[in-house]
Coordinates of C-alpha atoms and ligand atoms in Angstrom, one line a residue:
X6 CA 7.5 4.0 38.2
X7 CA 8.4 0.6 37.0
X8 CA 11.0 -2.1 37.5
X9 CA 11.9 -4.1 34.4
X10 CA 13.2 -7.7 34.6
X11 CA 15.0 -9.2 31.6
X12 CA 16.2 -12.7 32.4
X13 CA 14.8 -16.2 32.8
X14 CA 11.0 -15.8 32.7
X15 CA 10.2 -18.7 34.9
X16 CA 12.2 -17.2 37.8
X17 CA 10.9 -13.8 36.7
X18 CA 7.3 -15.0 37.6
X19 CA 8.5 -15.6 41.1
X20 CA 10.2 -12.1 41.2
X21 CA 6.8 -10.7 40.1
X22 CA 4.9 -12.4 42.8
X23 CA 7.4 -11.3 45.5
X24 CA 7.4 -7.7 44.3
X25 CA 3.6 -7.7 44.3
X26 CA 3.7 -8.9 47.9
X27 CA 6.5 -6.7 49.2
X28 CA 6.6 -3.6 47.0
X29 CA 3.1 -3.3 45.6
X30 CA 3.7 0.4 44.6
X31 CA 6.3 -0.7 42.0
X32 CA 5.0 -1.7 38.6
X33 CA 7.0 -4.9 38.0
X34 CA 7.4 -5.9 34.4
X35 CA 8.9 -8.9 32.7
X36 CA 10.6 -8.4 29.3
X37 CA 9.4 -8.0 26.6
X38 CA 6.3 -6.4 28.3
X39 CA 8.2 -3.2 28.9
X40 CA 5.1 -0.8 29.3
X41 CA 6.1 2.8 29.0
X42 CA 9.9 2.9 28.6
X43 CA 10.1 6.3 30.1
X44 CA 8.6 5.0 33.3
X45 CA 11.3 2.4 33.8
X46 CA 13.5 3.5 36.8
X47 CA 15.1 0.1 37.6
X48 CA 16.3 -2.6 35.3
X49 CA 17.5 -6.1 36.3
X50 CA 19.0 -8.1 33.5
X51 CA 21.2 -11.0 32.6
X52 CA 21.8 -9.7 29.1
X53 CA 21.0 -6.0 29.1
X54 CA 18.8 -4.6 26.2
X55 CA 20.6 -2.9 23.3
X56 CA 20.4 0.9 23.3
X57 CA 19.6 0.8 27.0
X58 CA 20.2 4.5 27.6
X59 CA 18.2 5.6 24.6
X60 CA 15.3 3.2 25.2
X61 CA 15.1 3.8 29.0
X62 CA 16.1 7.4 29.4
X63 CA 15.0 7.6 33.1
X64 CA 16.7 4.4 34.4
X65 CA 18.3 5.1 37.8
X66 CA 19.9 1.7 38.7
X67 CA 20.9 -1.3 36.6
X68 CA 21.1 -4.6 38.4
X69 CA 22.8 -7.7 37.1
X70 CA 20.7 -10.8 38.0
X71 CA 24.0 -12.7 38.2
X72 CA 27.2 -12.2 40.3
X73 CA 29.1 -11.4 37.1
X74 CA 28.8 -8.3 35.0
X75 CA 31.1 -9.2 32.1
X76 CA 28.0 -9.3 29.8
X77 CA 27.5 -5.6 30.4
X78 CA 28.9 -3.0 28.0
X79 CA 29.6 -0.2 30.5
X80 CA 30.2 2.3 27.7
X81 CA 26.5 2.0 26.8
X82 CA 25.3 2.8 30.4
X83 CA 25.4 6.4 31.4
X84 CA 28.2 7.0 33.9
X85 CA 25.9 8.4 36.6
X86 CA 23.8 5.2 36.6
X87 CA 25.1 2.7 39.2
X88 CA 25.5 -0.9 38.0
X89 CA 24.9 -3.4 40.8
X90 CA 25.9 -7.1 40.7
X91 CA 24.0 -9.8 42.5
X92 CA 25.1 -10.7 46.1
X93 CA 22.5 -13.0 47.6
X94 CA 22.7 -16.0 49.9
X95 CA 21.1 -18.5 47.6
X96 CA 23.7 -17.9 44.9
X97 CA 26.5 -18.2 47.4
X98 CA 25.0 -21.5 48.8
X99 CA 24.8 -23.0 45.3
X100 CA 28.4 -22.1 44.5
X101 CA 29.6 -23.5 47.8
X102 CA 27.9 -26.8 47.0
X103 CA 29.3 -27.1 43.5
X104 CA 32.8 -26.1 44.3
X105 CA 32.9 -28.5 47.3
X106 CA 31.6 -31.3 45.1
X107 CA 34.2 -30.5 42.4
X108 CA 37.1 -30.3 44.9
X109 CA 36.0 -33.5 46.6
X110 CA 35.6 -35.2 43.2
X111 CA 39.2 -34.2 42.4
X112 CA 40.5 -35.2 45.8
X113 CA 38.8 -38.6 45.7
X114 CA 39.7 -39.4 42.0
X115 CA 36.1 -39.4 40.8
X116 CA 37.1 -38.8 37.1
X117 CA 39.6 -41.6 36.9
X118 CA 37.0 -43.9 38.5
X119 CA 34.3 -42.9 36.0
X120 CA 36.8 -43.7 33.2
X121 CA 37.7 -47.0 34.8
X122 CA 34.0 -48.0 35.1
X123 CA 33.5 -47.3 31.4
X124 CA 36.4 -49.7 30.7
X125 CA 35.4 -52.3 33.3
X126 CA 38.7 -51.7 35.2
X127 CA 39.0 -52.3 39.0
X128 CA 42.0 -50.3 40.1
X129 CA 42.0 -48.8 43.5
X130 CA 44.0 -45.6 43.9
X131 CA 45.5 -44.9 47.3
X132 CA 43.2 -42.6 49.4
X133 CA 45.0 -39.5 50.5
X134 CA 43.8 -37.4 53.5
X135 CA 42.3 -34.0 52.8
X136 CA 45.0 -32.5 55.0
X137 CA 47.6 -33.6 52.5
X138 CA 45.9 -31.8 49.6
X139 CA 46.4 -28.2 48.8
X140 CA 43.4 -26.3 47.4
X141 CA 43.9 -22.8 45.9
X142 CA 41.0 -20.5 45.0
X143 CA 41.6 -17.7 42.4
X144 CA 39.3 -14.9 43.6
X145 CA 38.6 -14.2 47.3
X146 CA 35.4 -12.3 46.8
X147 CA 31.9 -13.1 48.1
X148 CA 32.0 -16.6 46.5
X149 CA 35.7 -17.4 46.9
X150 CA 35.6 -16.6 50.6
X151 CA 32.5 -18.8 51.2
X152 CA 34.0 -21.7 49.2
X153 CA 37.3 -21.4 51.1
X154 CA 35.5 -21.4 54.5
X155 CA 33.6 -24.6 53.6
X156 CA 36.7 -26.4 52.2
X157 CA 38.7 -25.5 55.3
X158 CA 36.2 -27.6 57.3
X159 CA 37.2 -30.7 55.4
X160 CA 40.8 -30.2 56.5
X161 CA 42.2 -29.2 53.1
X162 CA 45.2 -26.8 53.1
X163 CA 43.5 -23.8 51.7
X164 CA 44.8 -20.7 50.0
X165 CA 43.3 -17.8 48.0
X166 CA 44.6 -15.3 45.5
X167 CA 43.1 -11.8 44.9
X168 CA 44.0 -8.5 43.5
X169 CA 44.3 -6.7 46.8
X170 CA 45.5 -8.6 49.9
X171 CA 42.8 -10.3 52.0
X172 CA 43.1 -11.8 55.4
X173 CA 41.0 -14.8 56.3
X174 CA 41.6 -16.9 59.4
X175 CA 43.4 -20.1 58.6
X176 CA 43.7 -19.3 54.8
X177 CA 47.0 -18.6 53.2
X178 CA 46.5 -15.4 51.3
X179 CA 48.3 -14.3 48.1
X180 CA 47.8 -11.1 46.1
X181 CA 48.7 -9.8 42.7
X182 CA 51.2 -10.9 40.1
X183 CA 53.9 -10.9 42.8
X184 CA 52.0 -13.5 44.9
X185 CA 51.0 -15.7 41.9
X186 CA 54.1 -18.0 41.7
X187 CA 54.0 -19.0 45.3
X188 CA 50.3 -19.5 45.2
X189 CA 50.4 -21.7 42.2
X190 CA 53.4 -23.7 43.4
X191 CA 51.5 -24.8 46.5
X192 CA 48.2 -25.7 44.7
X193 CA 47.1 -29.2 43.8
X194 CA 43.4 -28.3 43.1
X195 CA 42.9 -24.9 41.5
X196 CA 39.4 -23.4 41.6
X197 CA 38.8 -20.3 39.4
X198 CA 36.2 -17.9 40.9
X199 CA 37.4 -14.7 39.3
X200 CA 35.3 -12.2 37.5
X201 CA 36.0 -11.9 33.8
X202 CA 37.7 -8.6 33.2
X203 CA 40.4 -7.3 30.9
X204 CA 42.9 -8.2 33.6
X205 CA 41.7 -11.8 34.0
X206 CA 40.8 -12.9 30.4
X207 CA 42.9 -15.9 29.4
X208 CA 44.5 -16.2 32.8
X209 CA 44.0 -20.0 32.8
X210 CA 46.7 -20.5 30.2
X211 CA 49.8 -22.6 29.5
X212 CA 51.9 -20.1 31.5
X213 CA 49.8 -20.6 34.6
X214 CA 49.5 -24.4 34.2
X215 CA 53.3 -24.7 34.1
X216 CA 53.6 -23.0 37.4
X217 CA 51.3 -25.6 39.1
X218 CA 52.7 -28.9 40.5
X219 CA 52.4 -31.7 38.0
X220 CA 49.1 -33.6 37.9
X221 CA 47.0 -30.7 39.4
X222 CA 43.3 -30.5 38.8
X223 CA 41.5 -27.4 37.4
X224 CA 38.0 -26.4 38.4
X225 CA 36.7 -23.5 36.4
X226 CA 33.5 -21.9 37.7
X227 CA 34.4 -18.3 36.8
X228 CA 33.8 -17.7 33.1
X229 CA 34.8 -19.5 29.9
X230 CA 36.9 -16.4 28.8
X231 CA 39.3 -17.2 31.7
X232 CA 40.5 -20.4 30.0
X233 CA 42.6 -20.8 26.9
X234 CA 41.0 -24.0 25.7
X235 CA 43.9 -25.4 23.6
X236 CA 46.3 -24.8 26.5
X237 CA 44.1 -26.9 28.7
X238 CA 44.0 -29.7 26.2
X239 CA 47.8 -29.5 25.9
X240 CA 48.3 -29.5 29.7
X241 CA 46.1 -32.6 30.0
X242 CA 48.1 -34.4 27.2
X243 CA 51.4 -33.5 28.8
X244 CA 50.3 -34.6 32.3
X245 CA 50.8 -31.1 33.7
X246 CA 47.1 -31.3 34.6
X247 CA 45.4 -34.6 35.5
X248 CA 41.8 -33.5 35.1
X249 CA 39.5 -30.5 34.7
X250 CA 36.0 -29.8 35.9
X251 CA 34.4 -27.1 33.8
X252 CA 31.1 -25.3 34.3
X253 CA 31.7 -22.3 32.0
X254 CA 32.8 -22.0 28.4
X255 CA 33.8 -19.4 25.8
X256 CA 30.8 -20.4 23.7
X257 CA 27.7 -21.5 25.6
X258 CA 26.1 -23.9 25.0
X259 CA 29.3 -25.8 24.3
X260 CA 29.1 -26.5 20.6
X261 CA 28.5 -30.1 19.4
X262 CA 31.7 -31.8 18.5
X263 CA 33.8 -29.6 20.8
X264 CA 36.8 -31.7 22.1
X265 CA 35.8 -31.1 25.7
X266 CA 32.6 -33.2 25.3
X267 CA 34.3 -36.5 25.0
X268 CA 37.6 -35.9 26.7
X269 CA 38.1 -38.7 29.3
X270 CA 39.6 -36.3 31.8
X271 CA 37.3 -33.4 31.5
X272 CA 33.9 -33.1 33.2
X273 CA 31.5 -30.7 31.7
X274 CA 28.4 -29.1 33.3
X275 CA 26.2 -26.5 31.6
X276 CA 26.8 -23.3 33.6
X277 CA 24.8 -24.5 36.6
X278 CA 27.4 -24.2 39.4
X279 CA 25.0 -21.8 41.0
X280 CA 21.9 -19.8 40.1
X281 CA 20.4 -16.7 41.5
X282 CA 17.4 -17.7 43.7
X283 CA 14.4 -15.4 43.4
X284 CA 13.4 -15.3 47.1
X285 CA 16.8 -14.2 48.3
X286 CA 17.6 -12.1 45.2
X287 CA 14.4 -10.0 45.6
X288 CA 15.2 -9.4 49.2
X289 CA 18.7 -8.2 48.2
X290 CA 17.3 -6.0 45.4
X291 CA 14.6 -4.5 47.6
X292 CA 17.2 -3.7 50.2
X293 CA 19.2 -1.9 47.5
X294 CA 16.1 0.0 46.3
X295 CA 15.7 1.2 49.9
X296 CA 19.3 2.3 50.1
X297 CA 19.1 4.1 46.7
X298 CA 16.0 6.0 47.9
X299 CA 17.8 6.9 51.1
X300 CA 21.1 7.8 49.4
X301 CA 23.0 5.0 51.2
X302 CA 25.8 3.0 49.5
X303 CA 24.5 0.2 47.4
X304 CA 25.5 -3.4 48.1
X305 CA 27.4 -5.0 45.2
X306 CA 28.1 -1.7 43.4
X307 CA 30.4 -2.4 40.5
X308 CA 33.6 -0.5 40.1
X309 CA 33.5 0.2 36.4
X310 CA 37.2 0.9 36.2
X311 CA 38.1 -2.5 37.6
X312 CA 35.2 -4.2 35.6
X313 CA 33.7 -6.0 38.6
Ligands
NDP416 P1 33.6 -10.7 43.8 O1 33.6 -9.4 43.0 O2 33.0 -10.7 45.1 O3 35.1 -11.3 43.9 C1 36.0 -11.2 42.9 C2 37.4 -11.6 43.5 O4 38.3 -11.7 42.3 C3 38.0 -10.6 44.4 O5 38.7 -11.3 45.5 C4 38.9 -9.8 43.5 O6 40.0 -9.3 44.2 C5 39.4 -10.9 42.6 N1 40.0 -10.3 41.4 C6 39.4 -9.6 40.5 N2 40.2 -9.2 39.5 C7 41.4 -9.7 39.9 C8 42.7 -9.6 39.3 N3 43.0 -9.0 38.2 N4 43.7 -10.3 40.0 C9 43.5 -10.9 41.1 N5 42.3 -11.1 41.7 C10 41.3 -10.4 41.1 O7 32.9 -11.7 42.9 P2 32.1 -13.0 43.3 O8 32.9 -13.8 44.2 O9 30.7 -12.7 43.7 O10 31.9 -13.8 41.9 C11 33.0 -14.2 41.1 C12 32.7 -14.7 39.8 O11 32.1 -16.0 39.8 C13 31.6 -13.9 39.0 O12 32.2 -12.7 38.4 C14 31.2 -14.9 37.9 O13 32.0 -14.8 36.8 C15 31.4 -16.2 38.6 N6 30.1 -16.9 38.9 C16 29.9 -18.1 38.2 C17 28.7 -18.8 38.5 C18 28.5 -20.1 37.8 O14 27.3 -20.6 37.9 N7 29.4 -20.7 37.2 C19 27.7 -18.3 39.4 C20 28.1 -17.0 40.0 C21 29.2 -16.4 39.8 P3 39.8 -8.2 45.4 O15 39.3 -9.0 46.6 O16 41.2 -7.6 45.6 O17 38.8 -7.2 44.9
OXD417 C1 26.5 -15.4 37.7 C2 26.3 -16.7 37.0 O1 27.3 -14.7 37.4 O2 25.3 -17.4 37.1 O3 25.7 -15.2 38.6 O4 27.2 -17.1 36.2

């Protein structure tokens, strides 16, 4: 019985060592060393192999090594095989750091100061208190909730938006299309932490930007497919948005010559807001293997109908 890992090989080597220590009965394999494909019971992948069902006919659980599962084509995975996304504390901690950094950068005018330094300009901007700034997080899931909890500690006015209503102490909560207008109208710094699904693709569009207060800042750490790129450029030109901090892109790596690279009011990072950490990820996967063996509910089970 084997567990096949198909993702970053460097981190895979750590997974292999941890599996050898904690689950020595499992034959842990790193792609492309698949061994006997019929022996593969569990597969953990960032990008799943083509013809998954045909190549690995006895696979029992498919794990995403990331929190997102938009890279999976569910129609190619037999319906009885559970797909499980990554929920682990290292990934959460990384996202909390990045989102906090980005929101503080927006709050403390870090992008204008970077531009001013390039031009040799000394122009202090009045410092505002965190309490006067309204942060809104699209997505109140595992990551959105952790980010909101941290930002709340700085004194920001925090709100979240989700598909179903969520209640979090001290956080204004909005849900669905009916809650969207009010959520956007009270948001100066917007953080996108949604999964990419049919319902959320292209959500960061002109229509949404026009419902934000003028000179808002966008932080996109969800997926590139959430953003309509030309609409962002237009919103920055018109002053509807004052800046954007982007970690994810429609095409990754961001192609050379793309207008985002040199835009003075866009900060680009290469999809590093967070990363799955092998130590805590293996712990989470082993816990799910135990649950699967014992017929218990899996943690992070994807609802295929909703796409996340
Ligand atoms: P969760 O599944 O825990 O949370 C998703 C949240 O989005 C939920 O609150 C859900 O609502 C909400 N949501 C989903 N669809 C809709 C919709 N149509 N309308 C309104 N709200 C919606 O996901 P995570 O928090 O773990 O991860 C979120 C995403 O972050 C990942 O899918 C991935 O794309 C991205 N990510 C990016 C990383 C990076 O490095 N840039 C790293 C890790 C993740 P409800 O609560 O009602 O279900
Ligand atoms: C993830 C990611 O989904 O790294 O985990 O983007």
